[in-house]
Coordinates of C-alpha atoms in Angstrom, one line a residue:
X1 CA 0.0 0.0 0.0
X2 CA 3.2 2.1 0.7
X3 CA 4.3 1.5 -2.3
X4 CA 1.6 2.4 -4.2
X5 CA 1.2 5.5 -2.6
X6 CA 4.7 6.7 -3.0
X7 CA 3.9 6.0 -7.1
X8 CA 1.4 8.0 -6.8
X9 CA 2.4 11.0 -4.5
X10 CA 6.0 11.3 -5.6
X11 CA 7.3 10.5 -2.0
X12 CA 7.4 13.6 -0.2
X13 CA 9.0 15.9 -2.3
X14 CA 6.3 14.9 -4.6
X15 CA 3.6 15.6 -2.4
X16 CA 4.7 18.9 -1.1
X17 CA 4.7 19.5 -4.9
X18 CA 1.1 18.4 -5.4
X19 CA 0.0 20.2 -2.0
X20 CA 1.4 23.2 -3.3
X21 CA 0.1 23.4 -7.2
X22 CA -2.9 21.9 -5.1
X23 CA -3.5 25.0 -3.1
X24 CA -2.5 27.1 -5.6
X25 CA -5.8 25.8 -8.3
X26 CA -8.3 25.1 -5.9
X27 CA -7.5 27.5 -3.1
X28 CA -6.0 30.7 -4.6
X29 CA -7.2 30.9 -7.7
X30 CA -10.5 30.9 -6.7
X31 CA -10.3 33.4 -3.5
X32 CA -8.2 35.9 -5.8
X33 CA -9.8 36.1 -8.8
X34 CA -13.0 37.4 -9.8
X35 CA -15.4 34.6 -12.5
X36 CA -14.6 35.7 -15.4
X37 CA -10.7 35.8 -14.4
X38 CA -11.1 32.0 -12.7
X39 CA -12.9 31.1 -16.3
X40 CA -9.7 31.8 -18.0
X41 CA -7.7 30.5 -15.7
X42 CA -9.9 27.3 -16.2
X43 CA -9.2 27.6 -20.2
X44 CA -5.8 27.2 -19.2
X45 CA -5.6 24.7 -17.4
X46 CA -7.5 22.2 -20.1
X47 CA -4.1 22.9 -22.0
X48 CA -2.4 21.5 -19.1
X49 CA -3.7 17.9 -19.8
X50 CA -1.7 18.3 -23.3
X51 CA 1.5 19.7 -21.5
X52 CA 1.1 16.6 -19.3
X53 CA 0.7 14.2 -22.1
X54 CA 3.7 15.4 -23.7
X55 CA 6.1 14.9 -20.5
X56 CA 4.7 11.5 -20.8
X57 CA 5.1 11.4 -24.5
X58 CA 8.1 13.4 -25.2
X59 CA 10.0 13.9 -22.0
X60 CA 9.9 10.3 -20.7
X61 CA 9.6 8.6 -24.2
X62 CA 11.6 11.2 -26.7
X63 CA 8.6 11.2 -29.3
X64 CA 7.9 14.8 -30.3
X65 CA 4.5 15.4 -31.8
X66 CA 3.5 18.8 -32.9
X67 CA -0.1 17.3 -33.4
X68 CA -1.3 16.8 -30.1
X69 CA -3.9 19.9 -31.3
X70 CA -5.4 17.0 -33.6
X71 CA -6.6 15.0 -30.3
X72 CA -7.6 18.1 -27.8
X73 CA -9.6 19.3 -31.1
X74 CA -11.4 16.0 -31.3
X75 CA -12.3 15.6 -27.9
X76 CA -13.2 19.3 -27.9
X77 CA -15.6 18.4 -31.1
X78 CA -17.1 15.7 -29.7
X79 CA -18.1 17.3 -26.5
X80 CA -19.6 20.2 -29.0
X81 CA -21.4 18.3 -30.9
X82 CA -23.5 16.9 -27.7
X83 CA -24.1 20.4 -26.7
X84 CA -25.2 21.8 -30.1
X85 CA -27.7 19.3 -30.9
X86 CA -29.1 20.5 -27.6
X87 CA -29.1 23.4 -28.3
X88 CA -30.8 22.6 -31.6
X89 CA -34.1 20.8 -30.2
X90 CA -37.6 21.5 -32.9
X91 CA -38.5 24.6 -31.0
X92 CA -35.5 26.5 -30.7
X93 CA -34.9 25.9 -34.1
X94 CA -38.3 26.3 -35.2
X95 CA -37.6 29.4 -37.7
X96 CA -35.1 27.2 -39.9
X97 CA -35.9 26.1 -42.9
X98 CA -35.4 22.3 -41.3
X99 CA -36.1 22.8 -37.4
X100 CA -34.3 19.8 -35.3
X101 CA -30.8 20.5 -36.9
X102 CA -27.5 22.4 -35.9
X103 CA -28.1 26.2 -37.6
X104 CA -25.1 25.6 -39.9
X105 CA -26.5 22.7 -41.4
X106 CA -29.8 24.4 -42.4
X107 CA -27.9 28.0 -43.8
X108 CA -25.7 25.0 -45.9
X109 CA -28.6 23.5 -47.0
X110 CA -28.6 20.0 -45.1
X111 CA -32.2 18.9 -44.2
X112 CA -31.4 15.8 -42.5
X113 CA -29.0 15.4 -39.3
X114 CA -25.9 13.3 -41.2
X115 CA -25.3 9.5 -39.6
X116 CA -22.1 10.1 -38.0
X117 CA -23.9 12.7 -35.7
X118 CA -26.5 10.7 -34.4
X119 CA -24.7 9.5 -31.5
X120 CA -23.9 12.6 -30.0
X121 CA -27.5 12.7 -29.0
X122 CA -26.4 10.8 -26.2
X123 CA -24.2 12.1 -23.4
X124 CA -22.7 8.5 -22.3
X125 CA -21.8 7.7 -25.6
X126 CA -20.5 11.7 -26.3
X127 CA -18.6 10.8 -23.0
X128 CA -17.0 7.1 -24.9
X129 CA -16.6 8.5 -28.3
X130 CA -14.2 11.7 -26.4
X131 CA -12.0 8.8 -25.0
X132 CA -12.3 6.6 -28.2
X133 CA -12.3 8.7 -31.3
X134 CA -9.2 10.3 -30.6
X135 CA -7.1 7.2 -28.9
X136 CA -8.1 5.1 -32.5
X137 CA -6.9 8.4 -34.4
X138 CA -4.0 8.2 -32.5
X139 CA -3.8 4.3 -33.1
X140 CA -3.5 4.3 -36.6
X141 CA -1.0 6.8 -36.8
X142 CA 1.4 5.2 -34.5
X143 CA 0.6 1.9 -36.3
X144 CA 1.9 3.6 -39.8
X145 CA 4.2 5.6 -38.5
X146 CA 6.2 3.7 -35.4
X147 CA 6.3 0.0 -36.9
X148 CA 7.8 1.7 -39.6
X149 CA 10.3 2.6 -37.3
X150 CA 9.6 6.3 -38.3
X151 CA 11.0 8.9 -35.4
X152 CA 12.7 11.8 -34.5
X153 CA 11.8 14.8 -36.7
X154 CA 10.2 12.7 -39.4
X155 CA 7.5 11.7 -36.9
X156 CA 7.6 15.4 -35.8
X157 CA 6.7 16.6 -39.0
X158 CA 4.1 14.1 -39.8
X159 CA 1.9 15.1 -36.7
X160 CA 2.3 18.5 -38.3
X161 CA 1.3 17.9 -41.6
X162 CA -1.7 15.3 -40.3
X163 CA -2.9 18.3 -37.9
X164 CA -3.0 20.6 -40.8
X165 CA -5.1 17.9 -43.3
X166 CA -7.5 17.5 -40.7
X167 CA -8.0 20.9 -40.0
X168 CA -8.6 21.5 -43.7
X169 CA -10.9 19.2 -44.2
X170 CA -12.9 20.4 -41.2
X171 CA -12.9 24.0 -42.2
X172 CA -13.6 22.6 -45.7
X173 CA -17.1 20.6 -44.9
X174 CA -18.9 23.9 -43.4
X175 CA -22.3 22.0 -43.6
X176 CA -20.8 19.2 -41.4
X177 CA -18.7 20.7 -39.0
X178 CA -19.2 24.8 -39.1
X179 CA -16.5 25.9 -40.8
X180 CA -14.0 28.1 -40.3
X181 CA -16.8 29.7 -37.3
X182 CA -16.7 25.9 -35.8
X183 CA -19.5 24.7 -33.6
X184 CA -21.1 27.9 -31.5
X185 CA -23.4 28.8 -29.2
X186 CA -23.1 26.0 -27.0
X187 CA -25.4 26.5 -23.5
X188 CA -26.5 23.2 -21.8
X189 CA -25.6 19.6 -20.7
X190 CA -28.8 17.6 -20.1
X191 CA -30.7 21.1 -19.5
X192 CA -27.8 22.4 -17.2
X193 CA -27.2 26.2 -17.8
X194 CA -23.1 26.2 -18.5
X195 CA -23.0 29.3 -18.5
X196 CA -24.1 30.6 -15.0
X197 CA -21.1 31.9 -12.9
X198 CA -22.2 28.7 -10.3
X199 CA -21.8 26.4 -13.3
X200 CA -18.1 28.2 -14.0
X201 CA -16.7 27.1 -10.6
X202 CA -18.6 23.9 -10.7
X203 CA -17.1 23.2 -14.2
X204 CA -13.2 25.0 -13.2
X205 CA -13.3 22.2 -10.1
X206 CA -14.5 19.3 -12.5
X207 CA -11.7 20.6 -14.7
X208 CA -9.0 20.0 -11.4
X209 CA -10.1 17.5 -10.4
X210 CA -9.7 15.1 -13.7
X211 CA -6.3 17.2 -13.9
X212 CA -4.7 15.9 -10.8
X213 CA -6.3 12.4 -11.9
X214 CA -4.3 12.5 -14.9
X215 CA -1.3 13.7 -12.8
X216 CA -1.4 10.4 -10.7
X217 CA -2.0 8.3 -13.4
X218 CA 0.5 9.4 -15.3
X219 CA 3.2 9.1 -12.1
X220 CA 1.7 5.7 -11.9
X221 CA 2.8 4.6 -15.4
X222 CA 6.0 6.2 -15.3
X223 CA 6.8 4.8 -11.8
X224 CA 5.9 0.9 -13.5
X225 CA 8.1 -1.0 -15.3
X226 CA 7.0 0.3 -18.1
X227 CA 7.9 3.9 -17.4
X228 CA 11.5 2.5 -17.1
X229 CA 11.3 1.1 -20.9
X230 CA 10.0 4.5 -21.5
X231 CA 12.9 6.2 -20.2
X232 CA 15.4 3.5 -21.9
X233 CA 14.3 3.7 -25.5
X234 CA 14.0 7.4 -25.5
X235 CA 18.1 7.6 -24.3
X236 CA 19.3 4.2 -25.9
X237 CA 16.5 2.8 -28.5
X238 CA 18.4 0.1 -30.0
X239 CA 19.9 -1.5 -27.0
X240 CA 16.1 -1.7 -25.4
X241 CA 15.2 -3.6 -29.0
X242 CA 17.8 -5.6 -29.3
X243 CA 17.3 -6.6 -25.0
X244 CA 13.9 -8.4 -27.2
X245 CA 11.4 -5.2 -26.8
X246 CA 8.6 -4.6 -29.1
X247 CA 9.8 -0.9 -29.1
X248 CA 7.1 0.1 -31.5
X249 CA 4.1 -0.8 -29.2
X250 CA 5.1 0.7 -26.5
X251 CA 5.5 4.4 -28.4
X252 CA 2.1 3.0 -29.8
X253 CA 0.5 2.8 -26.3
X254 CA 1.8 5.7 -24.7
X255 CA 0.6 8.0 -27.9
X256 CA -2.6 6.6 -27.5
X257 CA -2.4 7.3 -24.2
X258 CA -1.1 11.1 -24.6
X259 CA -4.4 11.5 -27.3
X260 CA -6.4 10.1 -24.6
X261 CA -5.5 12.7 -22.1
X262 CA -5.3 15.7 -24.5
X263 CA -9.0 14.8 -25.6
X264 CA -10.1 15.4 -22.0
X265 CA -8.0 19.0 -22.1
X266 CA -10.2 19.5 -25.6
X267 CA -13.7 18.4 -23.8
X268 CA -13.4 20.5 -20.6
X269 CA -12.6 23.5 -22.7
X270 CA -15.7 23.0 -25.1
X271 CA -17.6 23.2 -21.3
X272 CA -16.0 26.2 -20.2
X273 CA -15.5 28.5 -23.3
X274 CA -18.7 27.6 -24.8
X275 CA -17.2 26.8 -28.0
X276 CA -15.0 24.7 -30.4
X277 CA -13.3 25.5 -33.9
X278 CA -10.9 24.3 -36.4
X279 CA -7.8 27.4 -34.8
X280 CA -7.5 24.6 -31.8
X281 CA -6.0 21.7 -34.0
X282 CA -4.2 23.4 -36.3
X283 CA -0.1 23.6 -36.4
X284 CA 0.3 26.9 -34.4
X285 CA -1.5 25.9 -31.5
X286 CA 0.1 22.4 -31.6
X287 CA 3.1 24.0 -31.3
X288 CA 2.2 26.5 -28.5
X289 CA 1.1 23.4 -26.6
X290 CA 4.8 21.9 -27.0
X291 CA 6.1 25.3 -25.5
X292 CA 3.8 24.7 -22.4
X293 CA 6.0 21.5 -21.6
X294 CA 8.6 23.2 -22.8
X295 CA 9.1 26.0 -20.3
X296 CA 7.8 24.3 -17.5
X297 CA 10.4 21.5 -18.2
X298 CA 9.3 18.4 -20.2
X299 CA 10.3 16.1 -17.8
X300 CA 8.1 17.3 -14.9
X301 CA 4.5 16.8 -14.8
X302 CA 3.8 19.6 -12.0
X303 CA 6.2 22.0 -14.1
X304 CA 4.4 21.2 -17.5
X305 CA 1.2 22.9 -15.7
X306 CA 3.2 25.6 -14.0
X307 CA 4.6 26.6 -17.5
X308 CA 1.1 26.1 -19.4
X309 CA -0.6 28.7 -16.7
X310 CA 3.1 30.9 -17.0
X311 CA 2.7 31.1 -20.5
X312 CA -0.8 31.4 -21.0
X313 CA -0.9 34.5 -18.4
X314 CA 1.6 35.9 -20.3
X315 CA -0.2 35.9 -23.7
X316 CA -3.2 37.2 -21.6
X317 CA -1.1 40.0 -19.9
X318 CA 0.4 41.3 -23.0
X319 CA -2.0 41.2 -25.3
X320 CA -4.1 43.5 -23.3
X321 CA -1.5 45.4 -22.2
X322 CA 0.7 45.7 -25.3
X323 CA -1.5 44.6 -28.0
X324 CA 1.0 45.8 -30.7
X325 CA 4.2 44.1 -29.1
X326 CA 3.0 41.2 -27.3
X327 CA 3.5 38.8 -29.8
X328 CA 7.7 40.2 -29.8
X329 CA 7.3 40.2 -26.4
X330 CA 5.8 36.1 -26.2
X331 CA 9.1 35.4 -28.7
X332 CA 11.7 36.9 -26.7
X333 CA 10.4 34.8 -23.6
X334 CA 10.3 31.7 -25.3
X335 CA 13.6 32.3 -26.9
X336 CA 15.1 33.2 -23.6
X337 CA 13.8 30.0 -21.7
X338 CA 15.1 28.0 -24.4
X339 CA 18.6 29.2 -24.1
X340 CA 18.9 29.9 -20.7
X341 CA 16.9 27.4 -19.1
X342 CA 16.9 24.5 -21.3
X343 CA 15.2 22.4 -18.7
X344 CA 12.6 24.5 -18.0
X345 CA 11.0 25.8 -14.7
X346 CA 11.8 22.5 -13.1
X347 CA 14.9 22.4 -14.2
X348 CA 15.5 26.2 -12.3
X349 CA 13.8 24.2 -9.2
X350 CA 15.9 21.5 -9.4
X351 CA 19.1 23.2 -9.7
X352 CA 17.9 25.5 -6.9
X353 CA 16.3 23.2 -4.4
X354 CA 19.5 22.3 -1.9
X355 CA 19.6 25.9 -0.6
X356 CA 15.9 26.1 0.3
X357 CA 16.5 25.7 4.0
X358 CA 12.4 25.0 4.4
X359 CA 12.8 22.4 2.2
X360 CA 15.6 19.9 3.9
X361 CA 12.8 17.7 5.6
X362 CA 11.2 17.0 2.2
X363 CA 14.2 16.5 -0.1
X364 CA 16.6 13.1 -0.3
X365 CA 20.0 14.4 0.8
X366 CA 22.3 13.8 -1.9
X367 CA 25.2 11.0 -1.1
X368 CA 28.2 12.8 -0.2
X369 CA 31.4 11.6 -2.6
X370 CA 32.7 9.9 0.8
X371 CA 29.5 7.7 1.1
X372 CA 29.6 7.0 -2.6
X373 CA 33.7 6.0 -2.3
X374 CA 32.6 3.7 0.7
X375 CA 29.9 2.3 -1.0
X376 CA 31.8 1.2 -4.1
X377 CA 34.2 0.0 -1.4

């Protein structure tokens, strides 16, 4: 039972970490800021579960995708689609030209709900297909792509490319999936009012909650066995294949897993912001969500959601402070945490730690060169 815990918690550096990010999201953030502030601090944190399932996918495993947008989108689009054929009930739609249908359908001429939308009528299986849809995506590419033993920046640039297809194609079937305008004016689950300021903190705690699920989970796996094959093929690939490792199902696995998780992000924000489009899966934002992990340190899971809420602030604070430099200004910070601190925030923490007084009782003490000459002795 120890032992499990410690997985899960991180031993007790770990769990001052989690006690600390913990009082930070459900504590702070919702005694110091007003709704509409805790709202966007909400919409951050659904990119969080992407930042997280790139430290599992690309700091632990060394697979880079820059198409993680592809899988937040979906889940995102799936969660819309529920809400909009709510929203789209005879009588609310009683003015169209075919009442019972999404709006865009009927200004694009449709006058029967298409098959692949009829399950979203239901929330349970809304609820399977956000977990499913985007974990099969997922599946297939990692079946072309990783028994192909196709990596590194090749793989990289094929989760580009794939993110920009599908985005295409969704901006290009207006009548099926709203365009380039995506799928608006979303307002209820199952009659629920979403957009009530009780609603926002009922849906902003939802939104923690699953995130610190995904936290532990995800220290679960990488505590496991297999979280050590992780960590061996992404530094030394062909030893763990030629040790008699199916290397290539284990990326497959832990992609599906990371499309899995960033499907959740997508869903959650479709609930808060009231809306989904095509901008969300596109290359640029797939990117962005790399520089969450990125600057909060790729290797931590509590620093990939530090740097997603850093980074998001930022964009937030100087866009509305200096809407004609902020994007310079978003540039030069990325470019300095690059160079300067490669690892990130957690690497800054890390590096820093030892002379944190307060912080003797929680941290290992380091094996003096002594103990480590009597050891080998």
């Amino acid at each position: 039972m120890n032992t499990i815990a410690n997985r899960l918690f991180g031993g007790k550096e770990g769990t001052l970490g989690l006690i600390v990010l913990a009082a930070l999201i459900l504590i702070v953030l919702p005694l110091g800021l007003d709704v509409f502030r805790l709202n966007l601090a909400g919409k951050y944190l659904t990119y969080a579960f992407v930042a997280v399932s790139l430290v599992l996918l690309w700091g632990n495993g060394g697979i880079l995708s820059l198409g993680q947008g592809i899988f937040f989108g979906l889940g995102g689009y799936a969660m819309a689609m529920f809400m909009k054929l709510e929203a789209s009930d005879p009588v609310a739609t009683a003015i169209q030209t075919t009442p019972g249908i999404p709006d865009f359908m009927d200004w694009n001429q449709l006058t029967a709900l298409p098959t692949f939308w009829l399950p979203f009528q239901s929330l349970t299986l809304t609820i399977i297909a956000i977990l499913v849809v985007p974990t099969v995506f997922a599946y297939i590419i990692g079946y072309a792509m990783f028994k192909r033993r196709v990596g590194g920046v090749y793989f990289a640039i094929i989760t580009q490319a794939i993110a920009l297809i599908l985005t295409i194609l969704i901006v290009g079937q207006q009548g099926y999936t709203g365009g380039v305008n995506g799928i608006t004016d979303l307002k209820t689950v199952l009659g629920w009012d979403t957009r009530t300021d009780t609603a926002k903190y009922i849906l902003y705690y939802l939104n923690a909650v699953l995130l610190f699920g995904v936290i532990f989970l995800s220290r679960y796996i990488l505590t496991s066995k297999f979280g050590m094959i992780l960590l061996a093929m992404r530094d030394k690939e062909e030893r763990v294949r030629f040790s008699g490792y199916d290397v290539s199902n284990y990326k497959i696995f832990v992609f599906c897993l990371a499309a899995a998780i960033s499907a959740i992000g997508g869903a959650m924000f479709t609930l808060q912001v009231g809306f989904m489009s095509a901008s969300f899966i596109g290359i640029v934002p797939s990117i962005e969500m790399v520089i969450f992990c990125a600057v909060g340190g790729r290797a931590s899971l509590i620093g990939a959601i530090y740097g997603t809420l850093l980074v998001n602030y930022g964009k937030t604070f100087f866009s509305e402070t200096y809407p004609e430099l902020w994007l310079f200004l978003m540039g030069g910070l990325f470019i300095a945490v690059v160079m300067f601190f490669p690892d990130g925030l957690a690497g800054i923490y890390n590096k820093n730690k030892h002379k944190l007084k307060f912080l003797s009782k929680f941290i290992a003490a380091e094996p003096t060169s002594a103990e480590i000459k009597g050891a080998k002795a």
